[in-house]
Short mmCIF file of C-alpha atoms in Angstrom, two decimals:
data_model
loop_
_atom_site.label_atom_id
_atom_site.label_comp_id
_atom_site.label_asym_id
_atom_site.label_seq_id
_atom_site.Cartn_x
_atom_site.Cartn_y
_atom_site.Cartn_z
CA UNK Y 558 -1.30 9.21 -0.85
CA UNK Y 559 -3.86 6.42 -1.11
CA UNK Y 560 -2.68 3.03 -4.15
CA UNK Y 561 -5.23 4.56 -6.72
CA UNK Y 562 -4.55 8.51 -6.22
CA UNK Y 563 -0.60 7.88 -6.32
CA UNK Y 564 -1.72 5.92 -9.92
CA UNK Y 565 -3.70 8.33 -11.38
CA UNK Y 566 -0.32 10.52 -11.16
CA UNK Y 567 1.49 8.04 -12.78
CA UNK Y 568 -0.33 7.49 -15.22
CA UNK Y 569 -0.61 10.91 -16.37
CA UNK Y 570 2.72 10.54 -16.81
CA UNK Y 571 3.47 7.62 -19.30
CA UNK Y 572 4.12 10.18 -22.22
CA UNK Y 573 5.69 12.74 -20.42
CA UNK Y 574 8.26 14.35 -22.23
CA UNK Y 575 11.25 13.59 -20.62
CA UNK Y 576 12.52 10.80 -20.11
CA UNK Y 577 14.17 11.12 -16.66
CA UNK Y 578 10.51 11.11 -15.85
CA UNK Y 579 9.05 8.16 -18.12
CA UNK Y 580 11.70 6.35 -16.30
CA UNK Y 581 11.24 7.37 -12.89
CA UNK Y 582 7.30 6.18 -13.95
CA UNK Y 583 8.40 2.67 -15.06
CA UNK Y 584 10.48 1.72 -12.10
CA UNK Y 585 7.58 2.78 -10.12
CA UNK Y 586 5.23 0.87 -12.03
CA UNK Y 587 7.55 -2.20 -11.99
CA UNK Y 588 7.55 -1.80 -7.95
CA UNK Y 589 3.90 -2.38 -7.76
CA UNK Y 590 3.08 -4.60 -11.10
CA UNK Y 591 1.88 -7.74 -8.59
CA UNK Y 592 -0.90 -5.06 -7.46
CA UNK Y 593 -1.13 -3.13 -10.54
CA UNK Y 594 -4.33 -4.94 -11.81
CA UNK Y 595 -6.03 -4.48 -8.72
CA UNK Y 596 -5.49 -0.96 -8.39
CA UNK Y 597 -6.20 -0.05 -12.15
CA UNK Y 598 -9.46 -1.71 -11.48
CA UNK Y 599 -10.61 0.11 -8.90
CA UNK Y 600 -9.68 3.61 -11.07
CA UNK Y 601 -12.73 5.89 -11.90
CA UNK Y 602 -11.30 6.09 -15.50
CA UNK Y 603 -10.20 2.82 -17.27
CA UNK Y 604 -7.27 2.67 -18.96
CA UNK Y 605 -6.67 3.74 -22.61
CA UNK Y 606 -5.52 1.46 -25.59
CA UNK Y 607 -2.47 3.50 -25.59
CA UNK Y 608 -2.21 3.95 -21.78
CA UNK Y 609 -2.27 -0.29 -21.65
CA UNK Y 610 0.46 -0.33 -24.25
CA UNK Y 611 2.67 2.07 -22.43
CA UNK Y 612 2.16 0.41 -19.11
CA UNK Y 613 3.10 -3.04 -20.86
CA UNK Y 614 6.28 -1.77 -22.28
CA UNK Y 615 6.93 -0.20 -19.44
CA UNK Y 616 6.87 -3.43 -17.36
CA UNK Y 617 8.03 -5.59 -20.31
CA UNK Y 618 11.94 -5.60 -18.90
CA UNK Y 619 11.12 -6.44 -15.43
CA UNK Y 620 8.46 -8.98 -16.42
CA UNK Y 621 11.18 -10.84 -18.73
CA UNK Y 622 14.00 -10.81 -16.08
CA UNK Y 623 11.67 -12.27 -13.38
CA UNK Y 624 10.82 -15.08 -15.63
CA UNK Y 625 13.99 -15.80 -16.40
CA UNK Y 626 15.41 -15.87 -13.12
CA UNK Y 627 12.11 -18.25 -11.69
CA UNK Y 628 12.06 -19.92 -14.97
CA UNK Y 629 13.25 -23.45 -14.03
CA UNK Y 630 10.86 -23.64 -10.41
CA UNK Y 631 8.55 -25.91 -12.68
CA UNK Y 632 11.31 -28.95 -11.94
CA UNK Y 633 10.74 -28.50 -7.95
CA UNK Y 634 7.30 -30.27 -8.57
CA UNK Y 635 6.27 -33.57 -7.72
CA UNK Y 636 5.19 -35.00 -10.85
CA UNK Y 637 5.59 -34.66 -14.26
CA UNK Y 638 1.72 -33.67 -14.73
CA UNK Y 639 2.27 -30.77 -11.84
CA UNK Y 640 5.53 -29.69 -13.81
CA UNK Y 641 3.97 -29.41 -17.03
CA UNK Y 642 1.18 -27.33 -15.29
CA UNK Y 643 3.52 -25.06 -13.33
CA UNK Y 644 6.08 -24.38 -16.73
CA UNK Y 645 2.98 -23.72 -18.60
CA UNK Y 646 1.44 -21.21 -16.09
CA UNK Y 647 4.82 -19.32 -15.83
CA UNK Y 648 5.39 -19.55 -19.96
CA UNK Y 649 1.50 -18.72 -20.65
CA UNK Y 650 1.28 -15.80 -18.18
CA UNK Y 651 4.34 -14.27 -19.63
CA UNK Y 652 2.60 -14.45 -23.01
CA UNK Y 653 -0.66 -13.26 -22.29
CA UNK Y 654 0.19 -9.48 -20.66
CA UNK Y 655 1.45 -7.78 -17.73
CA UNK Y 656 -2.20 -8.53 -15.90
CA UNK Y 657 -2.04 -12.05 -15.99
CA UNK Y 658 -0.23 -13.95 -12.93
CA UNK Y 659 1.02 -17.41 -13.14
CA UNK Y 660 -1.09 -18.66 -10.50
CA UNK Y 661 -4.19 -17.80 -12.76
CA UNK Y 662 -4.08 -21.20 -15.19
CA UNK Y 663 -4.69 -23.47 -12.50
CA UNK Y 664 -8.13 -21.38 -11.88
CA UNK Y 665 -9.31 -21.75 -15.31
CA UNK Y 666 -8.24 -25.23 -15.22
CA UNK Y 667 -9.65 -26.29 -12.54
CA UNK Y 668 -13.40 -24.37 -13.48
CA UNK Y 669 -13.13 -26.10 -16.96
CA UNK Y 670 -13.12 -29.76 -15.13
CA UNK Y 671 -15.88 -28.76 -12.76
CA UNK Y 672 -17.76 -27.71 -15.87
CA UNK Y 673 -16.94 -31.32 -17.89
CA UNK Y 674 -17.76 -32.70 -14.84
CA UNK Y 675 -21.01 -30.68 -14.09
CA UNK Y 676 -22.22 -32.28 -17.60
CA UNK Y 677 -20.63 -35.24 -18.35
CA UNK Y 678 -19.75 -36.66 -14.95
CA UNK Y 679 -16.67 -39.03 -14.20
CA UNK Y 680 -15.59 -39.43 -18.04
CA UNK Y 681 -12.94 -41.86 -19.23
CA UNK Y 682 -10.08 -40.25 -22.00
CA UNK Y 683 -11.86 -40.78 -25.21
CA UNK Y 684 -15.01 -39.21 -23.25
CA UNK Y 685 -12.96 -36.21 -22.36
CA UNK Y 686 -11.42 -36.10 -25.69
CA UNK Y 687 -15.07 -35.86 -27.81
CA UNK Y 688 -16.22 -33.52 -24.79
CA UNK Y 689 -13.27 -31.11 -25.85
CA UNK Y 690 -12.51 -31.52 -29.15
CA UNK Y 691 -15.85 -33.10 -31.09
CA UNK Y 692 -18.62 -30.62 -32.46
CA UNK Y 693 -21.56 -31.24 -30.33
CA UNK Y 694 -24.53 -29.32 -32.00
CA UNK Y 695 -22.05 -27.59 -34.26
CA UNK Y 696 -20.13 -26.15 -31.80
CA UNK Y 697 -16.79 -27.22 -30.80
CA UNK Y 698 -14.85 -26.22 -27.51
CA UNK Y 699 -11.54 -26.54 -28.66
CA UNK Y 700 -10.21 -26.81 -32.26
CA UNK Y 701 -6.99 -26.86 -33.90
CA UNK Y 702 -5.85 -23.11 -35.27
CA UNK Y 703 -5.76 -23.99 -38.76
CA UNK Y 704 -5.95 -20.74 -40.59
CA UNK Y 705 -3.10 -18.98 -38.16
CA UNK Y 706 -1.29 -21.83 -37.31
CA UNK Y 707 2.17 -20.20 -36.53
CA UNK Y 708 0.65 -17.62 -34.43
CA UNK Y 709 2.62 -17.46 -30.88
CA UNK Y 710 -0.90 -17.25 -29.42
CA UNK Y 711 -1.22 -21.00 -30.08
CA UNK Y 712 1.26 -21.16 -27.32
CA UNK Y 713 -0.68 -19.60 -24.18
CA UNK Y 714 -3.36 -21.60 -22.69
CA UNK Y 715 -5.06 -18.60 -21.67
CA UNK Y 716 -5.54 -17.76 -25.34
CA UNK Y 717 -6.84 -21.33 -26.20
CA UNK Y 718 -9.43 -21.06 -23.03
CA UNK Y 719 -10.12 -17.70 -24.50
CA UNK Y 720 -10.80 -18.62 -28.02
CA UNK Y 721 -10.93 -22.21 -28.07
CA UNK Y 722 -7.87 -22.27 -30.69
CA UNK Y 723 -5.02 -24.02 -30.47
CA UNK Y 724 -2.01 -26.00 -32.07
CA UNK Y 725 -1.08 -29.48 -31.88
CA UNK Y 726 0.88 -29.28 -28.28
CA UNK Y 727 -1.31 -26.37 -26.68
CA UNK Y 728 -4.62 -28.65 -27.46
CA UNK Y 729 -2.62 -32.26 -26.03
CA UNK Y 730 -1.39 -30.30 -22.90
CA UNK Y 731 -5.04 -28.89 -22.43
CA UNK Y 732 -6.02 -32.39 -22.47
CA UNK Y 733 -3.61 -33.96 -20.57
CA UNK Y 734 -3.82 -31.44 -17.97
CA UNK Y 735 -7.91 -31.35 -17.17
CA UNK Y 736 -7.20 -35.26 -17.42
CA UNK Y 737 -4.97 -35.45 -14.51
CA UNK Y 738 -8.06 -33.31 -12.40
CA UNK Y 739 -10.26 -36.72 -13.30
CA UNK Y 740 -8.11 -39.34 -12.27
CA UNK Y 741 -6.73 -39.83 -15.98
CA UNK Y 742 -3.55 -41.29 -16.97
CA UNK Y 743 -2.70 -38.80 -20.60
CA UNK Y 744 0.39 -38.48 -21.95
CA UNK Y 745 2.33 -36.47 -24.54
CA UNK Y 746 4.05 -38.30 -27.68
CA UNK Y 747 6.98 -36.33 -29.64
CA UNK Y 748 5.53 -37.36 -32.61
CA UNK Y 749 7.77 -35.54 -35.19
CA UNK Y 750 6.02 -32.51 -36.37
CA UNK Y 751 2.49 -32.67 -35.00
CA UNK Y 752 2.48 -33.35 -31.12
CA UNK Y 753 0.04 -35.95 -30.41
CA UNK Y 754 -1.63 -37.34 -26.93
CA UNK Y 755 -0.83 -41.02 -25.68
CA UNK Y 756 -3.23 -42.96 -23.42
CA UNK Y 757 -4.49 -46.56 -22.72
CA UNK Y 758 -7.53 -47.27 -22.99
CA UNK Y 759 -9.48 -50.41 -23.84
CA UNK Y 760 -6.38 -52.29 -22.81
CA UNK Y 761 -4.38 -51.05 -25.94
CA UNK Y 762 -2.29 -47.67 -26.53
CA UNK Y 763 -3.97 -45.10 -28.66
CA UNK Y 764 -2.72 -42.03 -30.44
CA UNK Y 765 -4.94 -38.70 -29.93
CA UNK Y 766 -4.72 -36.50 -32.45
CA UNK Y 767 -6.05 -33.12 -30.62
CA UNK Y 768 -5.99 -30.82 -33.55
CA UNK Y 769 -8.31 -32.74 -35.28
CA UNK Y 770 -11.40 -33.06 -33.72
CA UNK Y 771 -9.84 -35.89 -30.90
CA UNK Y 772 -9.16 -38.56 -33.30
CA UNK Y 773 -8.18 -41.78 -31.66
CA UNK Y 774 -5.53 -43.94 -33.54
CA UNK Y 775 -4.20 -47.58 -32.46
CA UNK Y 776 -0.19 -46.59 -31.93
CA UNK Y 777 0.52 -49.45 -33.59
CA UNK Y 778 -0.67 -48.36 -36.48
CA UNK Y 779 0.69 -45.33 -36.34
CA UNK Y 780 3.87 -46.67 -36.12
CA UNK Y 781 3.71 -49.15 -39.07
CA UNK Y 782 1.90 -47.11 -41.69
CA UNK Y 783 2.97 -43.30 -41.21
CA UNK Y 784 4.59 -41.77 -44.05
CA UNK Y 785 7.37 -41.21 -41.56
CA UNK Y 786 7.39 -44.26 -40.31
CA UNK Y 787 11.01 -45.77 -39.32
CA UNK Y 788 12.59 -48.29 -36.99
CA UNK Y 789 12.50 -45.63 -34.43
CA UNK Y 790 8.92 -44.51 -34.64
CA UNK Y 791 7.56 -47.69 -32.39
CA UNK Y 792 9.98 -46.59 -29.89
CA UNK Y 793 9.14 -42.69 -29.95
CA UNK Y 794 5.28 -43.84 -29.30
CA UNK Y 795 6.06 -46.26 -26.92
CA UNK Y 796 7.68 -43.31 -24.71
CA UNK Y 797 5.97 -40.48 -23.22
CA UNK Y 798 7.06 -36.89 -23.65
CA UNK Y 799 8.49 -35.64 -20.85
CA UNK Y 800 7.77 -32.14 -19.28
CA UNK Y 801 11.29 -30.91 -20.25
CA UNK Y 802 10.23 -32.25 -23.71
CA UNK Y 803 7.36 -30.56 -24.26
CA UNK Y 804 7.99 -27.36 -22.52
CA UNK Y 805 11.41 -27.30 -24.71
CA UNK Y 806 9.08 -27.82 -27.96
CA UNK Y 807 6.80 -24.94 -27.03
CA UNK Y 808 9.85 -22.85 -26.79
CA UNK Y 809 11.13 -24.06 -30.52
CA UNK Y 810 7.46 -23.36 -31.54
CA UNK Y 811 7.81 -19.58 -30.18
CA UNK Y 812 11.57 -19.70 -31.51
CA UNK Y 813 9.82 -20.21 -35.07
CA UNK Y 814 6.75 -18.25 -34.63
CA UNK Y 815 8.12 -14.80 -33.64
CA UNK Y 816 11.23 -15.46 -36.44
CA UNK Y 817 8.07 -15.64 -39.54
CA UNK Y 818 7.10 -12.28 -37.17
CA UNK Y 819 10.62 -11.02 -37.53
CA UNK Y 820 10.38 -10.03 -33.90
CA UNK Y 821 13.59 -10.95 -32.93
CA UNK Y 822 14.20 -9.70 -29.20
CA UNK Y 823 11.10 -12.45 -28.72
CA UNK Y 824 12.95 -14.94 -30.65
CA UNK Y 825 16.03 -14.57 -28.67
CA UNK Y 826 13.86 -14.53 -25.28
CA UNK Y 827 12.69 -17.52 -25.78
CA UNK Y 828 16.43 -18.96 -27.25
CA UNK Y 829 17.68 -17.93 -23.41
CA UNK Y 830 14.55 -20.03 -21.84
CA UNK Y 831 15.11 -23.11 -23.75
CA UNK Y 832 19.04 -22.72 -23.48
CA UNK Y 833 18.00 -22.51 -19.25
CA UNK Y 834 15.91 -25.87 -20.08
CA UNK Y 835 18.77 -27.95 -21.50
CA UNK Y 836 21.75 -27.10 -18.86
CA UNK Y 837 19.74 -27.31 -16.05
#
């Protein structure tokens, strides 16, 4: 029976009433979810809202478990730029559906760059950063999610190339990341409570404050006049985030987000991740 025929069938069958057979459906489905999206596409009749959310629960179990168990490839990669990229493809296609694949971020990535570049040129970081993050004309690419701030959506960089939202992290990593396809040297800071970029430039260190509109700030001021500021805080700027870091703080974020949800299976999914993260 030819890929799309054989799915028709199937999917005829997501509410059946027993549940021998919704089962028998699901492990089916889970067999072929690499190829699902290609064969729903090519279907005469598209999906229904319910049909998708069937099909998503459906695959939900298998599509946890196989993160989990690839979770931790990110630290094979050379680099801490390439691991950042490769944890945040796996994490971001996870959150953004059952159609999404991993290998998709680098894509959009890499068509975003050859866009900046396409306008701009060769751009140096606080080029990229106004390109992103300024309004040019009243419009602004990217912006910090101010009025849904806790939303796990924040978290998945398909959702911020989407909508152009984002929080604190999900905006620096955007930045860092399409920085690393110029030639650029951008780094992550831990700042407590509001992630913030790191770069050189003009032969001194500078703060970027992503959320807001790409805001450059001399670390050293930072460090001496933030309401926070402590002993520690020159030190904490003076290092760079790491990728276990960062992709460990997007996991907190997620812990907290989906707890305000009350969605707790989430909360705990992410718990195992970040759990993986620290004994590896």
């Amino acid at each position: 029976m030819p890929a799309t025929a054989h799915l028709s069938h199937l999917i005829k069958l997501l509410d059946d009433d027993s549940e021998v057979v919704r089962q028998a459906v699901a492990q089916e489905l889970t067999v072929m979810r690499r190829e699902l999206p290609r064969h729903i596409e090519q279907l005469e009749t598209p999906l229904s809202a319910d049909e998708e959310r069937l099909v998503a629960k459906m695959l939900e179990p298998a599509r946890r478990l196989e993160l989990e168990e690839t979770w931790m490839r990110w630290r094979w990669m050379d680099g801490p730029d390439a691991q950042l990229e490769e944890g945040l493809s796996q994490l971001s296609a996870f959150l953004n559906g059952w159609k999404t694949q991993s290998a998709d971020l680098p894509k959009r990535l890499d068509a975003l760059a050859e866009e900046a570049f396409a306008e701009k040129g060769r751009m140096d970081a606080h080029e990229l950063a106004q390109w992103l993050f300024a309004s040019h004309g009243g419009v602004t690419r990217f912006r910090g999610n101010s009025k849904d701030y806790y939303s796990p959506a924040n978290s998945n960089l398909f959702w911020v190339l989407d909508t152009g939202l984002g929080n604190p992290i999900s905006l620096c990593c955007l930045y860092r990341l399409l920085g690393h396809r110029f030639g650029l040297e951008i780094e992550g800071c831990n700042f407590p409570g509001h992630f913030l970029s790191r770069v050189a430039y003009r032969e001194q260190t500078w703060l970027v404050d992503c959320f807001n509109r790409g805001r450059f700030m001399l670390a050293a001021d930072v460090a001496k006049h933030h309401p926070a500021a402590n002993p520690g805080m020159e030190d904490l700027i003076r290092e760079s985030a790491t990728a276990d870091a960062t992709l460990l703080r997007i996991l907190r974020n997620l812990d907290d987000a989906y707890e305000r949800l009350g969605l707790m299976p989430e909360r705990q999914f992410m718990r195992r991740l970040a759990v993986k993260l620290m004994e590896d």
